[in-house]
Coordinates of C-alpha atoms in Angstrom, one line a residue:
M1 CA 0.0 0.0 0.0
S2 CA 1.5 3.4 -1.0
A3 CA 1.8 6.4 1.3
S4 CA -0.5 8.4 -0.9
S5 CA -3.2 5.7 -0.8
V6 CA -2.9 5.5 3.0
D7 CA -3.2 9.3 3.3
E8 CA -6.2 9.5 0.9
T9 CA -8.1 6.4 2.1
F10 CA -7.3 5.9 5.8
H11 CA -6.2 9.3 7.1
P12 CA -9.7 10.6 7.8
L13 CA -10.7 7.4 9.5
F14 CA -7.3 7.2 11.3
A15 CA -7.3 10.8 12.5
G16 CA -10.9 10.9 13.7
N17 CA -11.1 7.4 15.2
P18 CA -12.2 7.6 18.9
L19 CA -9.8 4.8 19.7
A20 CA -6.1 5.5 20.1
M21 CA -4.2 4.5 17.0
W22 CA -0.7 4.8 15.7
I23 CA 1.6 3.5 13.0
Y24 CA 5.1 2.4 13.9
D25 CA 8.2 1.2 12.1
L26 CA 8.6 -2.6 12.4
E27 CA 12.4 -2.4 12.3
T28 CA 13.1 0.6 14.5
L29 CA 9.9 0.6 16.5
A30 CA 9.7 4.3 16.0
F31 CA 6.3 6.0 15.9
L32 CA 5.5 7.2 12.3
E33 CA 2.0 8.6 12.9
V34 CA -0.5 8.9 15.8
N35 CA -4.1 10.0 15.9
D36 CA -5.8 12.6 18.1
A37 CA -7.2 10.0 20.4
A38 CA -3.7 8.7 21.2
V39 CA -2.5 12.2 21.9
T40 CA -5.4 12.8 24.3
R41 CA -5.3 9.5 26.1
Y42 CA -1.5 9.2 26.5
G43 CA -0.7 12.8 27.3
Y44 CA 2.1 13.2 24.8
S45 CA 1.9 15.8 22.0
R46 CA 2.0 14.6 18.4
E47 CA 5.5 16.0 18.1
E48 CA 6.7 14.1 21.2
F49 CA 5.2 10.9 19.9
L50 CA 7.1 11.1 16.6
Q51 CA 10.3 11.4 18.5
M52 CA 9.6 8.3 20.5
R53 CA 9.9 4.5 20.0
L54 CA 7.3 1.9 21.0
T55 CA 9.5 0.8 23.9
D56 CA 9.2 4.3 25.4
I57 CA 5.6 3.6 26.4
R58 CA 6.2 0.0 27.7
P59 CA 7.4 -0.9 31.2
P60 CA 11.0 -2.2 31.1
E61 CA 10.0 -5.7 32.2
D62 CA 7.8 -6.0 29.0
A63 CA 10.6 -5.1 26.6
Q64 CA 11.6 -8.7 25.8
R65 CA 8.0 -9.8 25.2
L66 CA 7.5 -6.8 22.9
L67 CA 10.5 -7.7 20.7
E68 CA 9.3 -11.3 20.4
D69 CA 5.8 -10.1 19.4
V70 CA 7.2 -7.8 16.7
R71 CA 9.4 -10.5 15.3
S72 CA 6.4 -12.9 15.1
R73 CA 4.2 -10.3 13.3
R74 CA 2.3 -11.8 10.4
P75 CA 1.1 -9.8 7.4
D76 CA -2.6 -9.9 8.4
L77 CA -5.0 -8.5 11.1
Q78 CA -4.2 -9.9 14.4
L79 CA -4.9 -9.5 18.1
S80 CA -1.6 -9.4 20.0
G81 CA -3.1 -9.7 23.5
Q82 CA -3.1 -7.5 26.5
W83 CA -0.3 -5.1 27.4
R84 CA 0.6 -2.4 29.8
H85 CA 1.3 1.1 28.5
R86 CA 2.8 4.0 30.4
L87 CA 1.2 7.4 30.1
R88 CA 3.1 10.7 30.1
D89 CA 2.3 11.2 33.8
G90 CA 3.8 7.8 34.7
R91 CA 0.6 5.9 35.3
L92 CA 0.2 2.4 33.7
I93 CA -2.9 1.4 31.9
D94 CA -4.1 -2.0 30.6
V95 CA -4.8 -2.3 26.9
E96 CA -5.7 -4.8 24.2
I97 CA -3.8 -4.4 20.9
T98 CA -5.2 -5.1 17.4
S99 CA -2.6 -4.6 14.7
H100 CA -2.2 -4.9 10.9
T101 CA 1.1 -4.8 8.9
L102 CA 1.3 -2.4 6.0
N103 CA 3.8 -0.4 3.9
F104 CA 3.8 3.2 5.2
R105 CA 5.6 5.6 2.9
G106 CA 8.0 2.9 1.8
R107 CA 8.7 1.5 5.2
A108 CA 7.5 -1.8 6.7
A109 CA 5.1 -0.8 9.4
A110 CA 2.2 -1.8 11.5
L111 CA -1.1 -0.1 12.2
V112 CA -2.2 -0.4 15.8
V113 CA -5.6 0.1 17.4
V114 CA -5.6 0.4 21.2
H115 CA -8.5 -0.7 23.4
D116 CA -8.1 0.7 26.9
V117 CA -9.3 -2.1 29.2
T118 CA -8.1 -0.6 32.5
D119 CA -11.6 -0.2 33.9
R120 CA -12.6 -3.6 32.8
K121 CA -9.4 -5.1 34.4
Q122 CA -10.1 -3.3 37.6
A123 CA -13.7 -4.4 37.6
E124 CA -12.6 -8.0 37.0
A125 CA -10.0 -7.7 39.9
A126 CA -12.7 -6.3 42.1
L127 CA -15.0 -9.2 41.2
R128 CA -12.3 -11.7 41.9
R129 CA -11.6 -10.1 45.3
S130 CA -15.4 -10.1 46.0
E131 CA -15.6 -13.8 45.0
A132 CA -12.6 -14.6 47.2
R133 CA -14.2 -12.8 50.1
K134 CA -17.5 -14.5 49.5
A135 CA -15.7 -17.9 49.4
A136 CA -13.8 -17.0 52.6
I137 CA -17.0 -16.1 54.3
L138 CA -18.8 -19.2 53.1
K139 CA -15.8 -21.3 54.3
S140 CA -15.3 -19.7 57.7
A141 CA -19.0 -18.9 58.6
L142 CA -20.1 -20.7 61.7
D143 CA -23.7 -20.8 60.4
C144 CA -24.7 -23.1 57.6
I145 CA -25.1 -21.3 54.2
I146 CA -26.9 -23.2 51.6
T147 CA -28.0 -22.0 48.1
I148 CA -30.5 -23.8 45.8
D149 CA -31.7 -23.0 42.3
H150 CA -35.3 -22.6 41.2
E151 CA -35.7 -26.3 41.0
G152 CA -34.6 -26.8 44.6
R153 CA -31.2 -28.3 43.7
V154 CA -28.2 -27.6 45.8
V155 CA -25.7 -25.1 44.3
D156 CA -23.7 -24.1 47.4
F157 CA -23.1 -26.0 50.6
N158 CA -20.5 -24.4 52.9
P159 CA -18.2 -26.3 55.3
A160 CA -20.5 -25.4 58.3
A161 CA -23.3 -27.1 56.5
E162 CA -21.1 -30.1 55.8
R163 CA -20.3 -30.4 59.5
T164 CA -23.8 -29.9 60.6
F165 CA -25.6 -32.3 58.3
G166 CA -22.8 -34.8 57.7
Y167 CA -22.7 -34.5 53.9
P168 CA -19.6 -33.5 51.8
F169 CA -20.2 -30.9 49.2
S170 CA -19.5 -33.3 46.3
E171 CA -22.3 -35.5 47.6
V172 CA -25.0 -32.9 47.7
V173 CA -24.3 -30.5 44.8
G174 CA -27.0 -30.8 42.1
R175 CA -29.3 -32.9 44.3
P176 CA -32.8 -31.8 45.6
L177 CA -32.4 -30.2 49.0
A178 CA -35.7 -31.7 50.1
D179 CA -34.2 -35.2 49.9
L180 CA -31.2 -34.2 52.0
I181 CA -32.0 -32.0 55.1
I182 CA -35.8 -31.6 55.2
P183 CA -37.8 -34.0 57.3
P184 CA -40.3 -36.2 55.3
D185 CA -43.3 -34.5 56.8
L186 CA -42.2 -31.1 55.7
R187 CA -41.0 -31.9 52.2
Q188 CA -44.3 -31.4 50.4
A189 CA -44.8 -28.0 52.0
H190 CA -41.3 -27.0 50.8
T191 CA -41.9 -28.2 47.3
R192 CA -45.3 -26.4 47.1
G193 CA -43.8 -23.1 48.5
L194 CA -40.9 -23.2 46.0
A195 CA -43.3 -23.8 43.1
R196 CA -45.7 -21.0 44.2
Y197 CA -42.9 -18.4 44.5
C198 CA -41.5 -19.3 41.1
E199 CA -45.0 -19.0 39.5
T200 CA -46.5 -16.1 41.4
G201 CA -43.8 -14.4 43.5
E202 CA -45.9 -15.1 46.6
H203 CA -44.0 -16.3 49.7
V204 CA -44.5 -17.0 53.4
V205 CA -41.1 -17.7 54.8
L206 CA -38.7 -15.5 52.9
N207 CA -36.7 -12.6 54.5
R208 CA -37.7 -13.5 58.0
R209 CA -36.4 -15.8 60.8
I210 CA -38.3 -19.0 61.4
E211 CA -37.8 -22.0 63.6
L212 CA -38.3 -25.5 62.3
R213 CA -36.8 -29.0 62.2
A214 CA -34.0 -30.3 60.0
V215 CA -32.6 -33.8 59.5
R216 CA -29.0 -35.0 59.4
S217 CA -27.5 -37.6 57.1
D218 CA -27.9 -40.2 59.8
G219 CA -31.7 -39.5 60.0
S220 CA -31.6 -37.6 63.3
E221 CA -33.8 -34.5 63.6
F222 CA -32.8 -31.3 65.4
P223 CA -34.2 -27.8 65.7
V224 CA -32.9 -25.0 63.5
E225 CA -33.3 -21.3 63.0
L226 CA -33.6 -20.4 59.3
A227 CA -33.6 -17.2 57.2
I228 CA -34.0 -17.4 53.4
T229 CA -33.1 -14.7 50.9
P230 CA -34.1 -14.9 47.2
I231 CA -31.5 -14.0 44.5
H232 CA -32.6 -13.4 40.9
E233 CA -30.2 -14.3 38.1
D234 CA -31.0 -14.5 34.4
G235 CA -34.7 -14.3 35.3
K236 CA -34.7 -17.4 37.4
P237 CA -34.6 -17.2 41.2
M238 CA -32.1 -18.8 43.5
F239 CA -32.4 -19.0 47.2
T240 CA -29.8 -18.7 49.9
G241 CA -30.6 -20.1 53.3
Y242 CA -28.8 -19.1 56.5
L243 CA -29.3 -21.9 59.0
R244 CA -28.2 -22.3 62.6
D245 CA -28.4 -25.4 64.8
I246 CA -30.3 -24.2 67.9
S247 CA -30.3 -27.5 69.8
D248 CA -28.2 -26.0 72.6
R249 CA -30.4 -23.0 72.9
K250 CA -33.5 -25.1 73.0
R251 CA -32.0 -27.2 75.8
A252 CA -31.1 -24.1 77.6
E253 CA -34.6 -22.7 77.2
E254 CA -36.0 -26.0 78.5
E255 CA -33.7 -25.9 81.4
L256 CA -34.7 -22.4 82.1
R257 CA -38.4 -23.4 82.0
R258 CA -37.6 -26.2 84.4
L259 CA -35.7 -23.9 86.8
N260 CA -38.5 -21.3 86.6
A261 CA -41.1 -23.9 87.5
E262 CA -38.8 -25.1 90.3
L263 CA -38.4 -21.6 91.5
E264 CA -42.1 -20.9 91.4
E265 CA -42.7 -24.0 93.5
R266 CA -40.1 -22.9 96.0
V267 CA -41.7 -19.5 96.1
R268 CA -45.1 -21.1 96.6
Q269 CA -43.7 -23.2 99.4
R270 CA -41.9 -20.3 101.0
T271 CA -45.0 -18.1 100.7
S272 CA -46.9 -20.9 102.5
Q273 CA -44.3 -21.0 105.2
L274 CA -44.4 -17.2 105.6
E275 CA -48.2 -17.2 105.7
A276 CA -48.0 -19.9 108.4
A277 CA -45.4 -17.8 110.3
A278 CA -47.6 -14.7 110.0
A279 CA -50.5 -16.7 111.4
E280 CA -48.4 -17.8 114.3
L281 CA -47.2 -14.2 114.9
E282 CA -50.9 -13.1 114.8
A283 CA -51.7 -15.8 117.4
F284 CA -48.7 -14.7 119.5
S285 CA -49.8 -11.1 119.3
Y286 CA -53.3 -12.1 120.4
S287 CA -51.8 -14.0 123.3
V288 CA -49.6 -11.1 124.3
S289 CA -52.5 -8.7 124.0
H290 CA -54.8 -10.8 126.2
D291 CA -52.7 -13.2 128.3
L292 CA -50.0 -10.8 129.4
R293 CA -52.0 -7.6 129.8
A294 CA -54.4 -9.2 132.3
P295 CA -51.7 -10.1 134.9
L296 CA -50.2 -6.7 134.5
R297 CA -53.5 -5.0 135.1
A298 CA -53.9 -7.2 138.2
I299 CA -50.5 -6.3 139.5
D300 CA -51.1 -2.6 138.9
G301 CA -54.6 -2.8 140.3
F302 CA -53.8 -4.7 143.5
S303 CA -50.8 -2.5 144.1
L304 CA -53.1 0.5 143.9
V305 CA -55.6 -1.1 146.3
L306 CA -52.8 -1.8 148.8
F307 CA -51.6 1.8 148.5
E308 CA -55.0 3.4 148.9
D309 CA -56.6 1.1 151.4
H310 CA -53.7 0.0 153.5
S311 CA -51.2 2.8 153.3
Q312 CA -51.6 3.5 157.0
A313 CA -50.2 0.0 157.8
L314 CA -47.2 0.4 155.4
N315 CA -44.0 2.2 156.2
D316 CA -42.3 4.5 153.8
E317 CA -40.1 1.8 152.2
A318 CA -43.2 -0.4 151.5
R319 CA -45.0 2.6 149.8
T320 CA -41.9 3.3 147.7
L321 CA -41.8 -0.3 146.6
L322 CA -45.5 -0.2 145.7
D323 CA -44.8 2.9 143.6
R324 CA -42.0 1.1 141.8
I325 CA -44.1 -2.0 141.2
R326 CA -46.9 0.2 139.7
A327 CA -44.4 2.1 137.5
A328 CA -42.8 -1.1 136.3
S329 CA -46.1 -2.7 135.4
Q330 CA -47.3 0.4 133.6
R331 CA -44.0 0.6 131.7
M332 CA -44.4 -3.1 130.8
A333 CA -47.9 -2.5 129.6
Q334 CA -46.7 0.4 127.4
L335 CA -43.9 -1.8 126.1
I336 CA -46.3 -4.5 125.1
D337 CA -48.5 -1.9 123.4
D338 CA -45.6 -0.6 121.4
L339 CA -44.5 -4.1 120.4
L340 CA -48.0 -4.9 119.2
D341 CA -48.1 -1.6 117.2
L342 CA -44.7 -2.5 115.7
S343 CA -46.0 -5.9 114.7
R344 CA -49.1 -4.6 113.2
L345 CA -47.3 -1.9 111.2
T346 CA -44.9 -4.6 109.8
R347 CA -47.7 -6.9 108.7
A348 CA -50.3 -4.4 107.5
E349 CA -51.0 -4.2 103.8
M350 CA -50.0 -0.9 102.3
V351 CA -52.4 1.3 100.5
W352 CA -50.6 3.6 98.1
R353 CA -52.0 7.1 97.4
P354 CA -50.8 10.7 97.3
V355 CA -50.2 11.8 100.9
D356 CA -50.0 15.4 102.1
I357 CA -47.0 15.2 104.4
A358 CA -47.5 18.8 105.5
A359 CA -51.1 18.2 106.5
L360 CA -50.1 15.1 108.5
A361 CA -47.4 17.0 110.3
R362 CA -49.8 19.8 111.3
A363 CA -52.3 17.3 112.6
V364 CA -49.6 15.6 114.7
A365 CA -48.5 19.0 116.0
T366 CA -52.0 19.7 117.1
D367 CA -52.3 16.4 118.9
L368 CA -49.0 17.0 120.7
T369 CA -50.0 20.4 121.8
K370 CA -53.2 19.0 123.3
T371 CA -51.2 16.6 125.5
D372 CA -49.6 19.6 127.3
P373 CA -51.3 22.9 126.5
N374 CA -49.0 24.8 128.9
R375 CA -45.9 24.1 126.8
N376 CA -45.0 26.8 124.3
V377 CA -43.5 24.9 121.4
T378 CA -42.9 26.6 118.0
F379 CA -43.7 24.4 115.0
R380 CA -42.4 25.2 111.6
I381 CA -43.9 23.0 108.9
A382 CA -43.2 23.6 105.2
D383 CA -46.0 23.7 102.7
G384 CA -46.5 21.6 99.6
M385 CA -44.8 18.4 100.8
V386 CA -46.6 15.6 99.0
A387 CA -45.4 12.0 98.5
S388 CA -46.9 8.7 97.5
G389 CA -47.3 6.1 100.3
D390 CA -49.5 4.6 102.9
E391 CA -51.1 7.5 104.8
R392 CA -51.6 5.6 108.0
L393 CA -48.0 4.4 108.1
L394 CA -46.6 7.8 107.2
R395 CA -48.6 9.4 110.0
A396 CA -47.2 6.8 112.5
A397 CA -43.7 7.6 111.4
L398 CA -44.3 11.4 111.8
E399 CA -45.9 10.8 115.2
N400 CA -42.9 8.9 116.4
L401 CA -40.3 11.4 115.1
M402 CA -42.3 14.5 116.2
S403 CA -43.1 12.9 119.6
N404 CA -39.3 12.4 120.1
S405 CA -38.7 16.0 119.3
W406 CA -41.5 17.0 121.7
K407 CA -40.0 14.9 124.4
F408 CA -36.4 15.9 124.0
T409 CA -37.2 19.7 123.8
S410 CA -39.1 19.6 127.1
R411 CA -36.2 21.2 129.0
M412 CA -35.5 23.9 126.4
A413 CA -36.6 27.5 127.1
E414 CA -37.7 28.1 123.5
P415 CA -38.4 24.7 122.0
T416 CA -38.7 24.5 118.2
I417 CA -39.7 21.6 116.0
E418 CA -39.3 21.9 112.2
V419 CA -40.7 19.6 109.5
G420 CA -39.4 20.2 106.0
R421 CA -38.0 18.9 102.8
L422 CA -34.6 19.2 101.1
N423 CA -34.6 19.3 97.3
G424 CA -31.8 18.1 95.0
S425 CA -30.1 15.0 93.6
G426 CA -33.4 13.8 92.2
V427 CA -34.6 12.4 95.5
D428 CA -36.7 14.4 98.0
V429 CA -35.3 14.2 101.6
F430 CA -37.9 14.9 104.4
F431 CA -36.7 15.9 107.8
V432 CA -37.8 16.5 111.4
R433 CA -35.5 18.9 113.3
D434 CA -35.5 20.1 116.9
N435 CA -33.3 22.1 119.2
G436 CA -33.5 19.7 122.1
A437 CA -31.1 17.5 124.0
G438 CA -29.5 15.9 120.9
F439 CA -27.2 12.9 121.3
D440 CA -23.6 11.8 120.7
M441 CA -23.1 10.8 117.1
A442 CA -20.7 8.1 118.3
Y443 CA -23.7 6.1 119.3
S444 CA -25.9 6.8 116.3
H445 CA -25.6 3.2 115.1
K446 CA -27.8 2.2 118.0
L447 CA -30.6 4.6 117.3
F448 CA -32.9 2.4 115.2
G449 CA -32.4 -0.9 117.1
V450 CA -35.3 -2.4 119.1
F451 CA -35.1 -1.3 122.8
Q452 CA -32.0 0.8 122.1
R453 CA -31.9 4.1 124.0
L454 CA -29.3 6.9 124.2
H455 CA -30.9 8.5 127.3
S456 CA -32.0 7.0 130.5
V457 CA -35.7 6.6 131.4
R458 CA -35.3 9.0 134.3
E459 CA -34.1 11.7 131.8
F460 CA -36.7 11.1 129.1
P461 CA -39.4 8.3 129.3
G462 CA -39.8 5.9 126.4
T463 CA -39.5 2.2 125.4
G464 CA -36.9 2.4 122.6
I465 CA -39.3 1.1 120.0
G466 CA -40.4 4.3 118.3
L467 CA -37.4 4.8 116.0
T468 CA -37.4 1.1 115.1
T469 CA -41.0 1.6 114.0
V470 CA -39.9 4.6 111.9
R471 CA -37.2 2.6 110.2
R472 CA -39.5 -0.2 109.3
I473 CA -42.1 2.2 107.9
V474 CA -39.5 4.0 105.8
H475 CA -38.1 0.7 104.5
R476 CA -41.5 -0.5 103.5
H477 CA -41.7 2.7 101.4
G478 CA -38.5 1.9 99.7
G479 CA -36.5 4.6 101.4
R480 CA -33.9 5.0 104.2
V481 CA -33.7 7.0 107.4
W482 CA -30.7 8.5 109.3
A483 CA -29.9 11.2 111.9
E484 CA -27.5 14.0 112.6
A485 CA -27.1 15.5 116.1
A486 CA -24.9 17.1 118.7
V487 CA -25.3 16.9 122.5
D488 CA -27.4 19.8 123.7
H489 CA -27.7 21.2 120.2
G490 CA -30.7 19.3 118.9
A491 CA -31.2 16.5 116.4
T492 CA -32.4 16.2 112.8
F493 CA -33.9 13.0 111.5
Y494 CA -33.9 12.6 107.7
F495 CA -35.9 10.1 105.6
T496 CA -36.5 9.4 102.0
L497 CA -39.3 7.5 100.3
R498 CA -39.3 5.6 97.0
P499 CA -37.6 7.8 94.4
D500 CA -40.7 8.1 92.3
S501 CA -43.1 8.7 95.2
A502 CA -42.5 12.5 95.7
N503 CA -44.9 14.9 94.2
E504 CA -47.0 12.3 92.5

């Protein structure tokens, strides 16, 4: 082919072709002509191209292969495979070369058409990596992963499935899944569901977790959890199932049910025992109330008769002893009454409702004032104190706390009793404060014990049960109680109720 014929016939097609093209000398490998697409893609100007050889755009490691390819060139159109080309900025691209030998202006040459396949190669590499990751996941997954085609035949069966069901992949591939791992009584439903989805797209079990039975190669059945995802390829669906042996979980659930039943039985038995104990305590309380009070009344009564009717016959020592007998019997009677009250408060069923703590405190203050109208005690009671609880029990707690303050301020010139509330930290703290005798904080741990007293009966009367009663009431309301004091500088008793009870 002459140069003029090339110029006239091929130049328009050559110059305007969207694919990179060039003509090079087969002997020197020098570029003889390049088109605009080559200039644009490779980054070299036309003048730069015409000063270069074919080896200038090839990586050094491809030089030997290039020379062999040129020497084997045949005088016809041929595909010389895939190569790597270097762009002007140094980047490498993947290309496929189609070439044809020709005579260009009197020189043996080759016309080259370049197909840039870099994107395709990258996509293929990404696909290979994806397939490798998929294979690794299938291989290492702890759950069984099984894929079947639209006819229900096994396509994939990962190692976890092999271990779980006892089949090697080579034995199951291409076989109907129903014949392998589905119990006989479920196979018909599986076949119908598969056919219905393929015909209508309707499904019941796809894309959700279900529990059912599966069967191993040895015929043994076991419970599984299954999720199935449809995959559409070439218009025909495939199905991938993710399956997990839940035998251990089912055994654990059964064991938990057994333990719960056992616990419920123990609770029932314990409740029965507590009810029996409560009945015995009730009987004991009745006995204390009737059997012990009667002798105490007799002791007090006969002592009074002796004192009133026969005092002339008694000397001073005898009269003193009678006074002590009467005081002891009366104190014993009060102690019994307090113990019975404590027992009733502990057993009584609670009735929860909003309680106006301020109103209760004012009522208790009124009752205390009536017991000794001659005392001039200042009461300071904050407004708006409301909590949820048992009104009767909360009144009993306030009666005990405020009675303590009333008692221990009896020797003060200007006695003051304050009932209020501290806000903050999310929990309301109620308090009863006085400016009375106070106590040594070193003994505060004894305050709330039964029969524990920090002052003698001669100083201040009492049985040592009142604060125990307060503690039990507060505990029944889900709170706590504590005190702060100093000798001769008064005391403050704090208590909380259930955190969500305040201001209900």
